[in-house]
Coordinates of N, CA and C in Angstrom, one line a residue:
M528 N 53.5 23.3 20.8 CA 54.4 22.9 19.8 C 54.6 21.3 19.9
S529 N 55.2 20.7 18.9 CA 55.2 19.3 18.9 C 56.4 18.7 19.7
D530 N 57.5 19.5 20.0 CA 58.6 19.1 20.8 C 58.5 19.6 22.2
E531 N 59.5 19.3 23.0 CA 59.4 19.7 24.5 C 59.9 21.2 24.7
R532 N 60.5 21.8 23.7 CA 61.0 23.2 23.9 C 59.8 24.1 23.9
Q533 N 60.0 25.2 24.7 CA 59.0 26.2 24.8 C 59.0 27.0 23.5
P534 N 57.9 27.3 22.9 CA 57.9 28.1 21.7 C 58.4 29.5 22.0
N535 N 59.1 30.1 21.0 CA 59.6 31.4 21.0 C 58.5 32.5 21.2
A536 N 58.7 33.4 22.1 CA 57.7 34.4 22.4 C 57.3 35.3 21.2
N537 N 58.3 35.6 20.4 CA 58.1 36.4 19.2 C 57.3 35.7 18.2
L538 N 57.6 34.3 18.1 CA 56.9 33.5 17.2 C 55.4 33.4 17.6
I539 N 55.1 33.3 18.8 CA 53.7 33.2 19.3 C 53.0 34.6 19.0
R540 N 53.7 35.6 19.3 CA 53.2 37.0 19.0 C 52.8 37.2 17.6
L541 N 53.7 36.8 16.7 CA 53.5 37.0 15.2 C 52.4 36.1 14.7
W542 N 52.3 34.9 15.3 CA 51.3 34.0 15.0 C 49.9 34.6 15.2
R543 N 49.7 35.2 16.4 CA 48.5 35.8 16.7 C 48.2 37.0 15.8
V544 N 49.2 37.8 15.6 CA 49.1 39.0 14.7 C 48.7 38.6 13.3
W545 N 49.4 37.6 12.8 CA 49.2 37.2 11.4 C 47.7 36.7 11.2
R546 N 47.3 35.9 12.2 CA 45.9 35.3 12.1 C 44.9 36.4 12.2
T547 N 45.1 37.4 13.0 CA 44.2 38.5 13.1 C 44.2 39.3 11.8
A548 N 45.3 39.5 11.2 CA 45.4 40.2 9.9 C 44.6 39.5 8.9
K549 N 44.7 38.1 8.9 CA 43.9 37.3 7.9 C 42.4 37.5 8.2
E550 N 42.0 37.5 9.5 CA 40.6 37.6 9.9 C 40.1 39.0 9.5
M551 N 41.0 40.0 9.7 CA 40.6 41.4 9.3 C 40.3 41.5 7.8
M552 N 41.1 40.9 7.0 CA 40.9 40.9 5.5 C 39.6 40.2 5.2
H553 N 39.3 39.1 5.9 CA 38.1 38.3 5.7 C 36.9 39.1 6.1
D554 N 37.0 39.8 7.2 CA 35.8 40.6 7.7 C 35.6 41.8 6.8
R555 N 36.5 42.2 6.1 CA 36.3 43.4 5.2 C 35.7 42.9 3.9
G556 N 35.8 41.6 3.6 CA 35.2 41.0 2.4 C 36.1 40.5 1.4
Y557 N 37.4 40.4 1.7 CA 38.4 39.8 0.8 C 38.3 38.3 0.9
Q558 N 38.8 37.6 -0.1 CA 38.9 36.2 -0.1 C 40.1 35.7 0.7
V559 N 39.8 34.9 1.7 CA 40.8 34.4 2.6 C 40.5 33.0 2.9
L560 N 41.6 32.1 2.9 CA 41.4 30.7 3.2 C 41.1 30.5 4.7
E561 N 40.1 29.7 5.0 CA 39.7 29.3 6.3 C 40.9 28.7 7.1
D562 N 41.8 27.9 6.4 CA 42.9 27.3 7.0 C 43.9 28.4 7.5
D563 N 44.0 29.5 6.9 CA 44.9 30.5 7.3 C 44.4 31.2 8.6
M564 N 43.1 31.4 8.7 CA 42.6 32.0 9.9 C 42.6 31.1 11.1
T565 N 42.7 29.8 10.9 CA 42.6 28.9 12.0 C 44.0 28.1 12.1
M566 N 45.0 28.6 11.5 CA 46.3 27.9 11.5 C 46.8 27.7 12.9
S567 N 47.3 26.5 13.2 CA 47.8 26.2 14.6 C 49.2 26.8 14.7
L568 N 49.7 27.0 15.9 CA 51.0 27.5 16.2 C 52.1 26.5 15.6
D569 N 51.8 25.2 15.7 CA 52.8 24.3 15.1 C 53.0 24.5 13.6
D570 N 51.8 24.6 12.9 CA 51.9 24.8 11.5 C 52.5 26.1 11.1
F571 N 52.2 27.1 11.9 CA 52.8 28.5 11.7 C 54.3 28.4 11.8
A572 N 54.8 27.7 12.9 CA 56.2 27.6 13.1 C 56.9 26.9 12.0
I573 N 56.3 25.9 11.5 CA 56.9 25.1 10.4 C 57.0 26.0 9.1
K574 N 55.9 26.7 8.9 CA 55.8 27.5 7.6 C 56.6 28.8 7.7
F575 N 56.6 29.5 8.8 CA 57.2 30.8 8.9 C 58.4 31.0 9.9
G576 N 58.7 29.9 10.6 CA 59.8 30.0 11.6 C 61.1 29.8 11.0
R577 N 62.1 30.5 11.6 CA 63.5 30.3 11.2 C 64.2 29.2 12.0
A578 N 65.4 28.8 11.6 CA 66.1 27.8 12.3 C 66.4 28.2 13.8
D579 N 66.5 29.5 14.1 CA 66.8 29.9 15.5 C 65.5 30.1 16.3
G580 N 64.3 29.7 15.7 CA 63.1 29.8 16.4 C 62.3 31.1 16.2
E581 N 63.0 32.1 15.7 CA 62.4 33.4 15.4 C 61.5 33.4 14.2
P582 N 60.5 34.2 14.1 CA 59.6 34.3 12.9 C 60.3 35.0 11.8
D583 N 60.1 34.7 10.6 CA 60.6 35.4 9.4 C 59.5 36.3 8.9
R584 N 59.6 37.5 9.2 CA 58.5 38.5 8.8 C 58.4 38.6 7.3
S585 N 59.5 38.4 6.6 CA 59.4 38.6 5.1 C 58.6 37.6 4.5
R586 N 58.3 36.5 5.1 CA 57.5 35.4 4.6 C 56.0 35.5 5.0
L587 N 55.7 36.5 5.8 CA 54.3 36.6 6.3 C 53.5 37.4 5.4
N588 N 54.1 38.1 4.5 CA 53.4 39.0 3.5 C 52.4 38.2 2.7
F589 N 51.3 38.9 2.4 CA 50.3 38.2 1.5 C 49.4 39.2 0.8
S590 N 48.7 38.8 -0.2 CA 47.8 39.6 -1.0 C 46.4 39.0 -0.9
C591 N 45.4 39.8 -1.1 CA 44.0 39.3 -1.2 C 43.2 40.0 -2.3
Q592 N 42.3 39.2 -2.8 CA 41.4 39.8 -3.8 C 40.0 40.0 -3.2
P593 N 39.3 41.0 -3.5 CA 37.9 41.2 -3.0 C 36.9 40.2 -3.5
G594 N 36.0 39.7 -2.6 CA 35.0 38.8 -3.0 C 33.9 39.5 -3.7
E595 N 32.9 38.7 -4.3 CA 31.9 39.3 -5.1 C 31.0 40.2 -4.3
E596 N 30.7 39.9 -3.0 CA 29.9 40.7 -2.2 C 30.6 42.1 -1.9
M597 N 31.9 42.0 -1.7 CA 32.7 43.2 -1.4 C 32.7 44.1 -2.7
L598 N 32.9 43.5 -3.9 CA 32.9 44.3 -5.1 C 31.5 45.0 -5.3
A599 N 30.4 44.3 -5.0 CA 29.1 44.9 -5.1 C 28.9 46.0 -4.2
K600 N 29.4 45.9 -2.9 CA 29.3 46.9 -1.9 C 30.0 48.2 -2.2
Y601 N 31.2 48.0 -2.9 CA 32.0 49.1 -3.2 C 31.8 49.7 -4.7
T602 N 30.7 49.2 -5.3 CA 30.4 49.8 -6.6 C 29.4 50.9 -6.5
P603 N 29.8 52.1 -7.0 CA 28.9 53.3 -6.9 C 27.5 53.0 -7.6
V604 N 26.5 53.8 -7.2 CA 25.2 53.8 -7.9 C 25.4 54.3 -9.3
P605 N 24.8 53.6 -10.3 CA 24.9 54.0 -11.7 C 24.2 55.4 -11.9
T606 N 24.8 56.2 -12.8 CA 24.3 57.5 -13.1 C 24.2 57.6 -14.6
K607 N 23.6 58.7 -15.1 CA 23.5 58.9 -16.6 C 24.9 59.1 -17.1
K608 N 25.8 59.7 -16.3 CA 27.1 60.0 -16.8 C 28.0 58.7 -16.7
D609 N 27.7 57.9 -15.7 CA 28.4 56.6 -15.6 C 27.5 55.5 -15.3
P610 N 26.8 55.0 -16.4 CA 25.8 53.9 -16.2 C 26.3 52.6 -15.7
E611 N 27.6 52.3 -15.9 CA 28.2 51.1 -15.5 C 29.5 51.3 -14.7
P612 N 29.3 51.8 -13.5 CA 30.5 52.2 -12.7 C 31.3 51.0 -12.2
R613 N 32.6 51.2 -12.1 CA 33.5 50.1 -11.6 C 33.6 50.1 -10.1
A614 N 33.8 49.0 -9.5 CA 34.0 48.9 -8.1 C 35.2 49.7 -7.6
Q615 N 35.1 50.5 -6.6 CA 36.1 51.3 -6.1 C 36.9 50.5 -5.0
I616 N 37.4 49.3 -5.4 CA 38.1 48.4 -4.5 C 38.9 47.5 -5.4
G617 N 39.9 46.9 -4.9 CA 40.7 45.9 -5.7 C 41.6 45.1 -4.8
S618 N 42.7 44.6 -5.4 CA 43.6 43.8 -4.6 C 44.3 44.6 -3.5
I619 N 44.7 43.9 -2.5 CA 45.4 44.5 -1.3 C 46.6 43.7 -1.0
W620 N 47.7 44.4 -0.6 CA 48.9 43.8 -0.2 C 49.2 44.1 1.3
V621 N 49.3 43.0 2.0 CA 49.6 43.2 3.5 C 51.0 42.8 3.7
E622 N 51.8 43.7 4.3 CA 53.2 43.5 4.5 C 53.6 43.7 6.0
F623 N 54.5 42.8 6.4 CA 55.0 42.8 7.8 C 56.4 43.4 7.8
N624 N 56.5 44.6 8.3 CA 57.8 45.3 8.3 C 58.7 44.8 9.5
A625 N 60.0 44.6 9.2 CA 60.9 44.1 10.2 C 61.8 45.2 10.8
E626 N 61.5 46.5 10.4 CA 62.4 47.6 11.0 C 61.9 48.0 12.3
E627 N 62.8 48.4 13.2 CA 62.4 48.9 14.5 C 61.7 50.3 14.4
S628 N 62.1 51.0 13.4 CA 61.5 52.4 13.2 C 61.2 52.5 11.7
V629 N 60.0 52.8 11.4 CA 59.5 53.0 10.1 C 59.3 54.5 9.8
G630 N 60.1 55.0 8.9 CA 60.0 56.5 8.5 C 59.5 56.7 7.1
L631 N 59.7 57.9 6.7 CA 59.2 58.4 5.4 C 59.8 57.5 4.3
K632 N 61.1 57.2 4.3 CA 61.7 56.4 3.3 C 61.1 55.1 3.2
H633 N 60.8 54.4 4.3 CA 60.2 53.1 4.3 C 58.8 53.1 3.7
L634 N 58.1 54.2 4.0 CA 56.7 54.3 3.6 C 56.7 54.6 2.1
R635 N 57.6 55.4 1.6 CA 57.6 55.7 0.2 C 58.0 54.4 -0.6
E636 N 58.9 53.6 -0.1 CA 59.3 52.4 -0.8 C 58.1 51.4 -0.8
Y637 N 57.4 51.4 0.3 CA 56.2 50.5 0.3 C 55.1 51.0 -0.7
M638 N 55.0 52.3 -0.7 CA 54.0 52.9 -1.7 C 54.4 52.5 -3.1
Q639 N 55.7 52.6 -3.4 CA 56.2 52.3 -4.7 C 56.0 50.8 -5.1
H640 N 56.1 49.9 -4.1 CA 55.9 48.5 -4.3 C 54.4 48.3 -4.6
L641 N 53.5 49.0 -4.0 CA 52.1 48.8 -4.3 C 51.7 49.2 -5.7
V642 N 52.3 50.4 -6.1 CA 52.1 50.9 -7.5 C 52.7 49.9 -8.5
N643 N 53.9 49.5 -8.3 CA 54.6 48.6 -9.2 C 53.9 47.2 -9.3
G644 N 53.3 46.8 -8.2 CA 52.5 45.5 -8.2 C 51.1 45.7 -8.6
S645 N 50.7 46.9 -9.0 CA 49.3 47.2 -9.4 C 48.3 46.8 -8.3
F646 N 48.7 47.0 -7.0 CA 47.7 46.8 -5.9 C 46.9 48.0 -5.7
Y647 N 45.6 47.8 -5.4 CA 44.7 48.9 -5.2 C 45.0 49.7 -3.9
S648 N 45.4 48.9 -2.9 CA 45.6 49.5 -1.6 C 46.6 48.6 -0.8
G649 N 47.0 49.0 0.3 CA 47.9 48.2 1.1 C 47.8 48.4 2.6
V650 N 48.2 47.4 3.4 CA 48.3 47.5 4.8 C 49.7 47.1 5.2
L651 N 50.3 48.0 6.0 CA 51.7 47.8 6.5 C 51.6 47.5 8.0
V652 N 52.1 46.4 8.4 CA 52.1 46.0 9.8 C 53.5 46.3 10.4
C653 N 53.6 47.2 11.3 CA 54.9 47.6 11.9 C 55.0 47.2 13.3
M654 N 56.3 47.1 13.7 CA 56.6 46.7 15.1 C 56.2 47.8 16.1
K655 N 56.5 49.1 15.6 CA 56.2 50.3 16.4 C 55.5 51.3 15.6
P656 N 54.9 52.4 16.2 CA 54.3 53.4 15.4 C 55.3 54.1 14.4
V657 N 54.8 54.5 13.3 CA 55.7 55.2 12.3 C 56.0 56.6 12.8
T658 N 57.1 57.2 12.2 CA 57.5 58.5 12.6 C 56.4 59.6 12.2
G659 N 56.6 60.8 12.7 CA 55.6 61.8 12.4 C 55.5 62.2 11.0
M660 N 56.6 62.3 10.3 CA 56.6 62.6 8.8 C 55.9 61.5 8.0
A661 N 56.2 60.3 8.4 CA 55.6 59.1 7.7 C 54.1 59.1 7.9
A662 N 53.6 59.5 9.1 CA 52.2 59.5 9.5 C 51.5 60.6 8.6
R663 N 52.2 61.7 8.4 CA 51.6 62.8 7.5 C 51.5 62.3 6.1
L664 N 52.5 61.6 5.6 CA 52.4 61.0 4.2 C 51.2 60.0 4.2
L665 N 51.1 59.3 5.2 CA 50.0 58.2 5.2 C 48.6 58.8 5.1
R666 N 48.4 59.9 5.8 CA 47.1 60.6 5.8 C 46.7 61.1 4.4
G667 N 47.6 61.4 3.6 CA 47.3 61.9 2.3 C 47.5 60.9 1.1
S668 N 47.8 59.7 1.5 CA 48.2 58.7 0.5 C 47.1 58.4 -0.5
S669 N 45.9 58.4 -0.1 CA 44.8 58.0 -1.0 C 44.5 59.1 -2.1
S670 N 45.0 60.3 -1.9 CA 44.8 61.4 -2.8 C 46.1 61.7 -3.7
M671 N 47.1 60.9 -3.5 CA 48.4 61.2 -4.2 C 48.3 60.6 -5.6
A672 N 48.7 61.4 -6.6 CA 48.6 60.9 -8.0 C 49.5 59.7 -8.2
D673 N 50.7 59.7 -7.5 CA 51.6 58.6 -7.8 C 51.5 57.5 -6.8
G674 N 50.4 57.5 -6.0 CA 50.2 56.4 -5.0 C 49.1 55.5 -5.4
P675 N 48.9 54.4 -4.6 CA 47.8 53.5 -4.9 C 46.5 54.1 -4.8
K676 N 45.5 53.8 -5.6 CA 44.2 54.4 -5.6 C 43.5 54.3 -4.3
G677 N 43.6 53.2 -3.6 CA 42.9 53.0 -2.3 C 43.7 53.5 -1.1
G678 N 44.9 54.0 -1.3 CA 45.7 54.5 -0.2 C 46.4 53.4 0.5
M679 N 47.0 53.8 1.7 CA 47.7 52.8 2.5 C 47.3 53.0 4.0
E680 N 47.4 51.9 4.7 CA 47.0 51.9 6.1 C 48.2 51.3 6.9
V681 N 48.4 51.7 8.1 CA 49.4 51.2 9.0 C 48.8 50.7 10.3
F682 N 49.2 49.5 10.7 CA 48.8 48.9 11.9 C 50.1 48.6 12.7
V683 N 50.0 48.8 14.0 CA 51.1 48.4 14.9 C 50.8 47.0 15.3
E684 N 51.8 46.1 15.4 CA 51.5 44.7 15.8 C 50.7 44.6 17.1
Q685 N 50.9 45.4 18.0 CA 50.2 45.4 19.3 C 48.7 45.5 19.1
D686 N 48.3 46.2 18.1 CA 46.8 46.4 17.8 C 46.2 45.2 17.2
L687 N 47.0 44.3 16.7 CA 46.4 43.1 16.1 C 46.7 41.8 16.8
L688 N 47.1 41.9 18.1 CA 47.2 40.7 18.9 C 45.9 40.0 19.2
V689 N 44.8 40.8 19.2 CA 43.5 40.2 19.3 C 42.6 40.8 18.3
N690 N 41.6 40.1 17.9 CA 40.5 40.6 17.0 C 39.5 41.3 17.9
I691 N 39.5 42.6 17.9 CA 38.6 43.4 18.8 C 37.1 43.1 18.5
T692 N 36.8 42.8 17.2 CA 35.4 42.6 16.9 C 34.8 41.3 17.5
K693 N 35.6 40.5 18.1 CA 35.1 39.3 18.7 C 34.8 39.5 20.2
H694 N 35.1 40.7 20.7 CA 34.8 41.0 22.1 C 33.3 41.1 22.3
E695 N 32.8 40.6 23.4 CA 31.3 40.6 23.6 C 30.7 42.0 23.7
L696 N 31.5 43.0 24.1 CA 31.0 44.3 24.2 C 31.1 45.1 22.9
V697 N 31.7 44.6 21.9 CA 31.8 45.3 20.6 C 30.6 44.9 19.7
P698 N 29.7 45.8 19.4 CA 28.6 45.5 18.5 C 29.0 45.3 17.1
K699 N 28.2 44.6 16.3 CA 28.5 44.3 14.9 C 28.4 45.6 14.1
H700 N 29.4 45.8 13.3 CA 29.4 47.0 12.4 C 29.3 46.5 10.9
V701 N 28.4 47.0 10.1 CA 28.2 46.6 8.8 C 28.3 47.8 7.8
L702 N 29.2 47.8 6.9 CA 29.3 48.9 6.0 C 28.1 48.9 5.0
L703 N 27.5 50.1 4.8 CA 26.4 50.2 3.8 C 27.0 50.4 2.4
S704 N 26.4 49.8 1.4 CA 26.8 50.2 0.0 C 26.2 51.6 -0.3
D705 N 26.7 52.2 -1.4 CA 26.2 53.5 -1.8 C 24.6 53.5 -2.0
E706 N 24.1 52.4 -2.5 CA 22.7 52.3 -2.7 C 21.9 52.2 -1.4
E707 N 22.4 51.4 -0.5 CA 21.8 51.3 0.8 C 21.9 52.6 1.6
K708 N 23.0 53.3 1.4 CA 23.2 54.6 2.1 C 22.1 55.6 1.5
L709 N 21.9 55.6 0.2 CA 20.9 56.5 -0.4 C 19.5 56.2 0.1
Q710 N 19.2 54.9 0.2 CA 17.9 54.5 0.6 C 17.6 54.9 2.1
L711 N 18.7 54.7 2.9 CA 18.6 55.1 4.3 C 18.3 56.6 4.5
L712 N 19.0 57.4 3.8 CA 18.9 58.9 3.8 C 17.5 59.3 3.3
K713 N 17.1 58.6 2.2 CA 15.8 59.0 1.7 C 14.6 58.6 2.6
R714 N 14.8 57.4 3.3 CA 13.7 57.0 4.2 C 13.5 57.9 5.3
Y715 N 14.6 58.4 5.9 CA 14.5 59.3 7.0 C 14.6 60.8 6.7
R716 N 14.7 61.1 5.4 CA 14.8 62.4 4.9 C 15.9 63.2 5.6
L717 N 17.1 62.6 5.5 CA 18.3 63.2 6.1 C 19.4 63.4 5.1
K718 N 20.4 64.2 5.5 CA 21.6 64.3 4.8 C 22.6 63.4 5.6
A719 N 23.7 62.9 5.0 CA 24.7 62.1 5.7 C 25.3 62.9 6.9
T720 N 25.4 64.2 6.7 CA 26.0 65.0 7.7 C 25.2 65.1 9.0
Q721 N 23.9 64.8 8.9 CA 23.0 64.8 10.0 C 23.0 63.6 10.8
L722 N 23.7 62.5 10.4 CA 23.7 61.3 11.1 C 24.8 61.4 12.2
P723 N 24.6 60.7 13.3 CA 25.7 60.6 14.3 C 27.0 60.2 13.7
R724 N 28.1 60.6 14.2 CA 29.4 60.3 13.6 C 30.2 59.3 14.3
I725 N 31.2 58.7 13.5 CA 32.2 57.8 14.0 C 33.5 58.2 13.3
Q726 N 34.5 58.3 14.1 CA 35.8 58.6 13.5 C 36.4 57.5 12.7
S727 N 37.1 57.8 11.6 CA 37.7 56.7 10.8 C 38.9 56.1 11.6
T728 N 39.3 56.8 12.7 CA 40.4 56.2 13.5 C 39.8 55.4 14.7
D729 N 38.5 55.3 14.8 CA 37.9 54.4 15.8 C 38.4 53.0 15.5
P730 N 38.8 52.3 16.6 CA 39.4 50.9 16.4 C 38.6 50.0 15.5
V731 N 37.3 49.9 15.6 CA 36.5 49.0 14.8 C 36.5 49.6 13.3
A732 N 36.3 50.9 13.2 CA 36.3 51.5 11.9 C 37.6 51.3 11.2
K733 N 38.7 51.4 11.9 CA 40.0 51.2 11.3 C 40.2 49.7 10.9
Y734 N 39.7 48.8 11.8 CA 39.8 47.4 11.5 C 39.1 47.0 10.2
L735 N 37.9 47.6 10.0 CA 37.1 47.3 8.8 C 37.5 48.2 7.6
G736 N 38.5 49.1 7.8 CA 39.0 49.9 6.7 C 37.9 50.9 6.2
L737 N 37.1 51.4 7.1 CA 36.0 52.4 6.7 C 36.6 53.7 6.3
K738 N 36.2 54.2 5.2 CA 36.7 55.5 4.7 C 35.7 56.7 5.1
R739 N 36.3 57.9 5.0 CA 35.4 59.0 5.3 C 34.3 59.2 4.3
G740 N 33.1 59.5 4.8 CA 32.0 59.6 3.9 C 31.1 58.4 3.9
A741 N 31.6 57.3 4.3 CA 30.9 56.0 4.4 C 29.8 56.0 5.5
V742 N 28.8 55.2 5.4 CA 27.9 55.1 6.5 C 27.9 53.6 7.0
V743 N 28.0 53.4 8.3 CA 28.1 52.1 8.8 C 26.8 51.8 9.7
K744 N 26.3 50.6 9.6 CA 25.2 50.2 10.4 C 25.8 49.4 11.6
I745 N 25.3 49.8 12.8 CA 25.8 49.2 14.1 C 24.7 48.5 14.7
I746 N 24.8 47.2 14.9 CA 23.8 46.3 15.4 C 24.1 46.0 16.9
R747 N 23.2 46.4 17.8 CA 23.4 46.1 19.2 C 22.3 45.2 19.7
K748 N 22.7 44.5 20.8 CA 21.7 43.6 21.5 C 20.8 44.5 22.4
S749 N 19.5 44.1 22.5 CA 18.6 44.8 23.3 C 17.8 43.8 24.1
E750 N 17.6 44.1 25.4 CA 16.9 43.2 26.3 C 15.4 43.2 25.9
T751 N 14.9 44.3 25.4 CA 13.5 44.4 25.0 C 13.2 44.1 23.6
A752 N 14.0 44.6 22.7 CA 13.8 44.4 21.2 C 14.6 43.3 20.6
G753 N 15.5 42.7 21.4 CA 16.3 41.6 20.8 C 17.6 42.2 20.2
R754 N 17.3 43.0 19.1 CA 18.4 43.7 18.4 C 17.9 45.0 17.9
Y755 N 18.7 46.0 17.9 CA 18.4 47.3 17.2 C 19.6 47.9 16.5
A756 N 19.3 48.6 15.5 CA 20.3 49.2 14.6 C 20.4 50.7 14.7
S757 N 21.6 51.2 14.7 CA 21.8 52.6 14.6 C 22.8 52.8 13.4
Y758 N 23.0 54.1 13.0 CA 23.8 54.4 11.9 C 24.8 55.5 12.2
R759 N 26.0 55.4 11.6 CA 27.0 56.4 11.9 C 27.7 56.8 10.5
W760 N 28.0 58.1 10.4 CA 28.6 58.6 9.3 C 30.1 58.7 9.6
V761 N 30.9 58.1 8.8 CA 32.4 58.1 9.0 C 33.0 59.4 8.7
I762 N 33.8 60.0 9.6 CA 34.5 61.3 9.4 C 36.0 61.1 9.6

């Protein structure tokens, strides 16, 4: 910080969480400013700090639009029935909840905000895990007629203190487009269900927002081959 006072611990925590959330959106393919991902603690305090030194969570909220590469990756393969398919992705709203406990009521209000704002999907960052009833609503959010098309995700602040994909032991994960997925299965004469699996709740899969049915390419380092790739079906 620019003065002699020690920075507020909650401010430092939210600074780290907010930057990781920005990095997460960028890693998924959304358009994110480089300055946001590299914002200093001083600048964060000036922009989002209150007079008492505490962070103002209500000002941390932000939206993102998918980049061209992301739009292409989420566009289904053309068919006779649908020769010009639309990308199954869109704007996303990331909100930082200030409640100690987030329940069904809070989640429904958040879902309504996404619908009213015409957001395709949303990420809610909470201080603590949501209640059991809220978690059940969350699991079915993507299939609800009155909910956002892309569903909702919830992250606990603790899970975003660091960007797990930057750890040296975490291999690079790359989502395959529908066309790349079909080419892979055709090349090896496989069905998606015959591929090794990865849970959608896996920390990296959750970070990248991977949905069930997707196929992800995992690139690992090898002492003999340099690099080698394996593939996982998201369940």
